[in-house]
């Protein structure tokens, strides 16, 4: 197994934990609106300033432009993701977003950077995407489906843009400037009166005890940031479309977490696997695992 595949699996494991906490934050109204959480998620990228001693340089204008486009795409993807989590369980949201992001990354990668899939990967890729889509039951409202497909598209786009950024500059510069671009996007959101008002008057967030803020926002984003670093390492070395398809492993982790935490902490984790769904989800999970093996074994 290639190192970059292992990086993806580790990253998706950390993402799965972060997604469950994200669902708690959104559904339990730790923050009042998804756009408020998008602001905090992006602004917390300011901690990337700690990378300066590791050899950060000023890249070309083109690289800075791509970094900014990546940040905008990322902000859009997480906004749509949090809107989706408002209406559906994580184990149903994530597979569809993963399938759409895999398709968009494959399509955009082929068009923008010629990063197509070798023939031997096509069968596994298709099986993996079908497994992710089947797992969702296709039981979303038109509004939910809009947010799901929007999130998947922008996740896929941000992955391809990161690949382009790494081609244009070094890993440390690509990481640093894409994170600083996130901060710029957060400040641009803050400049919008409606967003500023939502953040300033977010009473639910400000009433949350400080220890809970640290636990649910900063701590959770630290997990997400660590997972993101592993995904970036994979993007630098591997195929962007395959990396998006491997978000299927995140679903498997979510399913395991839901089965465990749903019984241990049912008041917080509302994921449930009903008996009539067991066969359906087992079949879809088998497709996901089969797709993984066809791709890499």
Tab-separated table of C-alpha atoms in Angstrom:
chain	number	residue	atom	x	y	z
A	1	UNK	CA	0.000	0.000	0.000
A	2	UNK	CA	1.375	3.420	-0.970
A	3	UNK	CA	2.189	5.913	1.758
A	4	UNK	CA	-0.318	8.396	0.394
A	5	UNK	CA	-3.143	5.843	0.728
A	6	UNK	CA	-2.255	5.407	4.401
A	7	UNK	CA	-2.250	9.192	4.788
A	8	UNK	CA	-5.781	9.315	3.345
A	9	UNK	CA	-7.061	6.640	5.747
A	10	UNK	CA	-5.563	8.387	8.789
A	11	UNK	CA	-6.914	11.724	7.599
A	12	UNK	CA	-10.409	10.316	7.041
A	13	UNK	CA	-10.371	8.695	10.489
A	14	UNK	CA	-9.681	12.088	12.060
A	15	UNK	CA	-12.276	13.711	9.787
A	16	UNK	CA	-14.895	11.179	10.922
A	17	UNK	CA	-14.361	12.185	14.550
A	18	UNK	CA	-14.533	15.870	13.603
A	19	UNK	CA	-17.740	15.334	11.577
A	20	UNK	CA	-19.542	13.771	14.553
A	21	UNK	CA	-18.536	16.715	16.728
A	22	UNK	CA	-19.574	19.073	13.927
A	23	UNK	CA	-23.032	17.498	13.901
A	24	UNK	CA	-23.276	18.025	17.657
A	25	UNK	CA	-22.210	21.668	17.294
A	26	UNK	CA	-24.698	22.371	14.509
A	27	UNK	CA	-27.717	20.430	15.770
A	28	UNK	CA	-27.278	21.385	19.438
A	29	UNK	CA	-26.883	25.048	18.470
A	30	UNK	CA	-23.460	25.558	20.016
A	31	UNK	CA	-23.375	28.154	17.238
A	32	UNK	CA	-26.625	29.617	15.949
A	33	UNK	CA	-25.957	29.509	12.192
A	34	UNK	CA	-23.703	27.461	9.910
A	35	UNK	CA	-22.167	30.656	8.463
A	36	UNK	CA	-20.938	31.563	11.959
A	37	UNK	CA	-19.174	28.222	12.257
A	38	UNK	CA	-17.714	28.652	8.770
A	39	UNK	CA	-16.210	31.951	9.941
A	40	UNK	CA	-14.598	30.387	13.012
A	41	UNK	CA	-13.336	27.355	11.100
A	42	UNK	CA	-11.649	29.557	8.514
A	43	UNK	CA	-10.308	32.105	10.983
A	44	UNK	CA	-8.708	29.384	13.129
A	45	UNK	CA	-6.410	28.704	10.178
A	46	UNK	CA	-4.421	31.655	11.531
A	47	UNK	CA	-2.512	29.103	13.611
A	48	UNK	CA	-0.737	28.227	10.351
A	49	UNK	CA	1.492	31.213	11.194
A	50	UNK	CA	3.401	28.684	13.265
A	51	UNK	CA	4.720	27.229	9.997
A	52	UNK	CA	6.744	30.373	9.181
A	53	UNK	CA	9.986	29.102	10.815
A	54	UNK	CA	9.876	26.013	8.572
A	55	UNK	CA	10.872	27.868	5.425
A	56	UNK	CA	7.791	29.698	4.161
A	57	UNK	CA	8.494	31.892	1.131
A	58	UNK	CA	6.412	34.275	-0.968
A	59	UNK	CA	5.211	32.337	-4.040
A	60	UNK	CA	4.121	33.636	-7.423
A	61	UNK	CA	0.981	35.690	-7.924
A	62	UNK	CA	-0.529	32.679	-9.691
A	63	UNK	CA	0.065	30.463	-6.653
A	64	UNK	CA	-1.483	33.076	-4.350
A	65	UNK	CA	-4.517	33.290	-6.650
A	66	UNK	CA	-4.949	29.498	-6.596
A	67	UNK	CA	-4.579	29.516	-2.788
A	68	UNK	CA	-7.373	32.091	-2.556
A	69	UNK	CA	-9.624	30.110	-4.920
A	70	UNK	CA	-8.961	27.008	-2.816
A	71	UNK	CA	-9.997	28.872	0.337
A	72	UNK	CA	-13.222	30.141	-1.250
A	73	UNK	CA	-14.074	26.635	-2.460
A	74	UNK	CA	-13.313	25.170	0.957
A	75	UNK	CA	-15.495	27.748	2.730
A	76	UNK	CA	-18.383	27.012	0.357
A	77	UNK	CA	-17.988	23.259	0.851
A	78	UNK	CA	-18.125	23.399	4.638
A	79	UNK	CA	-21.045	25.834	4.597
A	80	UNK	CA	-23.046	23.409	2.465
A	81	UNK	CA	-21.841	20.531	4.664
A	82	UNK	CA	-23.095	22.151	7.875
A	83	UNK	CA	-26.424	22.996	6.261
A	84	UNK	CA	-26.682	19.321	5.297
A	85	UNK	CA	-25.884	18.179	8.833
A	86	UNK	CA	-28.747	20.352	10.070
A	87	UNK	CA	-31.208	18.091	8.274
A	88	UNK	CA	-29.689	14.613	8.066
A	89	UNK	CA	-27.501	12.127	9.922
A	90	UNK	CA	-23.779	12.220	9.296
A	91	UNK	CA	-23.693	8.602	8.099
A	92	UNK	CA	-26.143	9.537	5.320
A	93	UNK	CA	-24.676	12.947	4.463
A	94	UNK	CA	-21.004	11.975	4.214
A	95	UNK	CA	-21.356	9.113	1.673
A	96	UNK	CA	-23.261	11.265	-0.818
A	97	UNK	CA	-20.862	14.187	-0.419
A	98	UNK	CA	-17.998	11.728	-0.841
A	99	UNK	CA	-19.510	10.301	-4.016
A	100	UNK	CA	-20.175	13.707	-5.541
A	101	UNK	CA	-16.717	15.024	-4.563
A	102	UNK	CA	-15.094	11.952	-6.129
A	103	UNK	CA	-16.987	12.490	-9.379
A	104	UNK	CA	-16.279	16.231	-9.444
A	105	UNK	CA	-12.586	15.698	-8.631
A	106	UNK	CA	-12.306	13.094	-11.405
A	107	UNK	CA	-14.026	15.364	-13.935
A	108	UNK	CA	-12.280	18.584	-12.932
A	109	UNK	CA	-8.925	16.826	-12.593
A	110	UNK	CA	-9.177	15.465	-16.118
A	111	UNK	CA	-10.113	18.887	-17.504
A	112	UNK	CA	-7.816	21.159	-15.474
A	113	UNK	CA	-4.663	19.122	-14.898
A	114	UNK	CA	-4.997	15.989	-17.023
A	115	UNK	CA	-4.960	13.897	-13.834
A	116	UNK	CA	-7.053	11.032	-15.213
A	117	UNK	CA	-7.397	7.570	-13.750
A	118	UNK	CA	-5.367	4.654	-15.099
A	119	UNK	CA	-7.591	1.989	-16.653
A	120	UNK	CA	-6.996	-0.464	-13.816
A	121	UNK	CA	-8.551	2.010	-11.355
A	122	UNK	CA	-11.800	2.648	-13.207
A	123	UNK	CA	-13.703	-0.440	-11.980
A	124	UNK	CA	-12.769	0.102	-8.335
A	125	UNK	CA	-13.524	3.791	-8.573
A	126	UNK	CA	-17.022	3.131	-9.952
A	127	UNK	CA	-17.771	0.478	-7.308
A	128	UNK	CA	-16.597	2.826	-4.555
A	129	UNK	CA	-18.765	5.711	-5.744
A	130	UNK	CA	-21.844	3.478	-6.190
A	131	UNK	CA	-21.373	2.144	-2.668
A	132	UNK	CA	-21.242	5.670	-1.251
A	133	UNK	CA	-24.371	6.724	-3.110
A	134	UNK	CA	-26.407	3.599	-2.254
A	135	UNK	CA	-25.662	3.977	1.445
A	136	UNK	CA	-27.597	7.243	1.548
A	137	UNK	CA	-30.946	5.646	0.535
A	138	UNK	CA	-31.446	8.645	-1.804
A	139	UNK	CA	-34.090	9.916	0.642
A	140	UNK	CA	-33.215	13.601	0.801
A	141	UNK	CA	-35.464	16.594	0.145
A	142	UNK	CA	-34.677	18.850	-2.817
A	143	UNK	CA	-33.153	21.403	-0.417
A	144	UNK	CA	-30.981	18.793	1.313
A	145	UNK	CA	-29.863	17.357	-2.008
A	146	UNK	CA	-28.869	20.836	-3.198
A	147	UNK	CA	-26.621	21.339	-0.159
A	148	UNK	CA	-25.196	17.817	-0.443
A	149	UNK	CA	-24.266	18.122	-4.097
A	150	UNK	CA	-22.956	21.652	-3.558
A	151	UNK	CA	-20.721	20.494	-0.731
A	152	UNK	CA	-19.439	17.540	-2.753
A	153	UNK	CA	-18.716	19.686	-5.798
A	154	UNK	CA	-16.767	22.287	-3.841
A	155	UNK	CA	-14.867	19.641	-1.863
A	156	UNK	CA	-13.804	18.070	-5.139
A	157	UNK	CA	-12.868	21.459	-6.597
A	158	UNK	CA	-10.804	22.401	-3.538
A	159	UNK	CA	-8.887	19.110	-3.807
A	160	UNK	CA	-7.978	19.747	-7.445
A	161	UNK	CA	-7.010	23.341	-6.678
A	162	UNK	CA	-4.732	22.133	-3.879
A	163	UNK	CA	-3.116	19.737	-6.347
A	164	UNK	CA	-2.530	22.644	-8.735
A	165	UNK	CA	-1.109	24.701	-5.860
A	166	UNK	CA	1.363	21.968	-4.936
A	167	UNK	CA	2.513	21.813	-8.538
A	168	UNK	CA	3.092	25.574	-8.468
A	169	UNK	CA	4.974	25.712	-5.170
A	170	UNK	CA	6.444	23.650	-2.312
A	171	UNK	CA	4.395	21.689	0.209
A	172	UNK	CA	5.101	24.081	3.086
A	173	UNK	CA	4.234	27.125	0.967
A	174	UNK	CA	1.091	25.447	-0.379
A	175	UNK	CA	-0.032	24.573	3.144
A	176	UNK	CA	0.801	27.991	4.613
A	177	UNK	CA	-0.698	30.221	1.935
A	178	UNK	CA	-3.847	28.128	1.522
A	179	UNK	CA	-4.428	28.456	5.295
A	180	UNK	CA	-3.723	32.198	5.279
A	181	UNK	CA	-6.175	32.480	2.373
A	182	UNK	CA	-8.750	30.853	4.674
A	183	UNK	CA	-8.181	33.665	7.166
A	184	UNK	CA	-8.625	36.237	4.385
A	185	UNK	CA	-11.924	34.616	3.411
A	186	UNK	CA	-13.035	34.690	7.065
A	187	UNK	CA	-12.271	38.426	7.264
A	188	UNK	CA	-14.152	38.977	4.005
A	189	UNK	CA	-17.159	37.204	5.522
A	190	UNK	CA	-16.841	39.429	8.580
A	191	UNK	CA	-17.057	42.471	6.302
A	192	UNK	CA	-20.550	41.414	5.196
A	193	UNK	CA	-23.115	43.163	7.462
A	194	UNK	CA	-25.398	40.131	7.724
A	195	UNK	CA	-22.544	37.804	8.663
A	196	UNK	CA	-21.043	40.325	11.117
A	197	UNK	CA	-24.452	40.687	12.769
A	198	UNK	CA	-24.875	36.914	12.988
A	199	UNK	CA	-21.445	36.525	14.590
A	200	UNK	CA	-21.802	39.524	16.914
A	201	UNK	CA	-25.278	38.531	18.071
A	202	UNK	CA	-24.685	34.793	18.207
A	203	UNK	CA	-26.083	34.495	21.698
A	204	UNK	CA	-26.115	30.710	21.673
A	205	UNK	CA	-22.383	30.661	21.022
A	206	UNK	CA	-21.499	33.333	23.573
A	207	UNK	CA	-23.623	31.690	26.249
A	208	UNK	CA	-21.689	28.476	25.838
A	209	UNK	CA	-19.179	28.017	28.712
A	210	UNK	CA	-15.599	28.816	27.725
A	211	UNK	CA	-14.466	25.270	28.415
A	212	UNK	CA	-17.111	23.959	26.027
A	213	UNK	CA	-16.038	26.471	23.377
A	214	UNK	CA	-12.496	25.179	23.572
A	215	UNK	CA	-13.674	21.566	23.471
A	216	UNK	CA	-16.192	21.834	20.635
A	217	UNK	CA	-14.579	24.459	18.414
A	218	UNK	CA	-10.837	24.819	18.904
A	219	UNK	CA	-10.277	21.189	19.926
A	220	UNK	CA	-12.449	19.877	17.119
A	221	UNK	CA	-10.746	22.049	14.528
A	222	UNK	CA	-7.363	20.874	15.783
A	223	UNK	CA	-8.491	17.334	14.941
A	224	UNK	CA	-9.754	18.481	11.572
A	225	UNK	CA	-6.524	20.377	10.892
A	226	UNK	CA	-4.429	17.299	11.676
A	227	UNK	CA	-6.593	15.215	9.362
A	228	UNK	CA	-6.265	17.914	6.715
A	229	UNK	CA	-2.463	17.786	6.902
A	230	UNK	CA	-2.558	14.041	6.212
A	231	UNK	CA	-4.910	14.644	3.268
A	232	UNK	CA	-2.586	17.362	1.939
A	233	UNK	CA	0.356	14.969	2.100
A	234	UNK	CA	-1.713	12.472	0.129
A	235	UNK	CA	-2.765	15.093	-2.444
A	236	UNK	CA	0.862	16.083	-2.993
A	237	UNK	CA	1.848	12.479	-3.752
A	238	UNK	CA	-1.254	10.767	-5.136
A	239	UNK	CA	-4.222	10.956	-7.490
A	240	UNK	CA	-6.768	13.597	-6.469
A	241	UNK	CA	-9.808	11.684	-7.768
A	242	UNK	CA	-8.828	8.515	-5.912
A	243	UNK	CA	-8.214	10.529	-2.742
A	244	UNK	CA	-11.756	11.896	-2.963
A	245	UNK	CA	-13.156	8.422	-3.633
A	246	UNK	CA	-11.406	7.150	-0.519
A	247	UNK	CA	-13.617	9.394	1.567
A	248	UNK	CA	-15.682	6.185	1.644
A	249	UNK	CA	-13.415	5.061	4.480
A	250	UNK	CA	-14.740	8.011	6.461
A	251	UNK	CA	-18.226	6.491	6.205
A	252	UNK	CA	-17.005	3.165	7.576
A	253	UNK	CA	-15.458	4.969	10.541
A	254	UNK	CA	-18.677	6.965	11.034
A	255	UNK	CA	-20.753	3.799	10.987
A	256	UNK	CA	-18.534	2.210	13.644
A	257	UNK	CA	-18.638	5.365	15.775
A	258	UNK	CA	-22.418	5.635	15.395
A	259	UNK	CA	-22.939	2.028	16.516
A	260	UNK	CA	-20.691	2.547	19.531
A	261	UNK	CA	-21.505	6.098	20.632
A	262	UNK	CA	-25.176	5.819	19.704
A	263	UNK	CA	-25.576	3.353	22.571
A	264	UNK	CA	-23.045	4.947	24.914
A	265	UNK	CA	-24.180	8.574	24.464
A	266	UNK	CA	-27.566	8.459	22.692
A	267	UNK	CA	-28.440	11.990	23.840
A	268	UNK	CA	-25.545	13.395	21.810
A	269	UNK	CA	-25.110	10.975	18.910
A	270	UNK	CA	-28.468	10.329	17.309
A	271	UNK	CA	-27.290	7.955	14.575
A	272	UNK	CA	-29.289	4.742	14.572
A	273	UNK	CA	-29.072	1.607	12.485
A	274	UNK	CA	-32.548	0.079	12.278
A	275	UNK	CA	-33.034	-3.614	11.606
A	276	UNK	CA	-34.692	-3.021	8.224
A	277	UNK	CA	-31.665	-0.955	7.167
A	278	UNK	CA	-29.044	-3.495	8.195
A	279	UNK	CA	-29.064	-5.478	4.930
A	280	UNK	CA	-29.096	-2.306	2.833
A	281	UNK	CA	-26.170	-0.705	4.665
A	282	UNK	CA	-24.260	-3.984	4.840
A	283	UNK	CA	-24.502	-4.359	1.055
A	284	UNK	CA	-23.369	-0.770	0.484
A	285	UNK	CA	-20.511	-1.163	2.961
A	286	UNK	CA	-19.437	-4.342	1.162
A	287	UNK	CA	-19.335	-2.376	-2.105
A	288	UNK	CA	-17.186	0.295	-0.467
A	289	UNK	CA	-14.723	-2.275	0.862
A	290	UNK	CA	-14.709	-4.135	-2.478
A	291	UNK	CA	-14.012	-0.900	-4.310
A	292	UNK	CA	-11.112	-0.192	-1.987
A	293	UNK	CA	-9.554	-3.594	-2.620
A	294	UNK	CA	-10.056	-3.399	-6.387
A	295	UNK	CA	-8.326	-0.006	-6.381
A	296	UNK	CA	-5.272	-0.800	-4.302
A	297	UNK	CA	-4.718	-4.524	-3.730
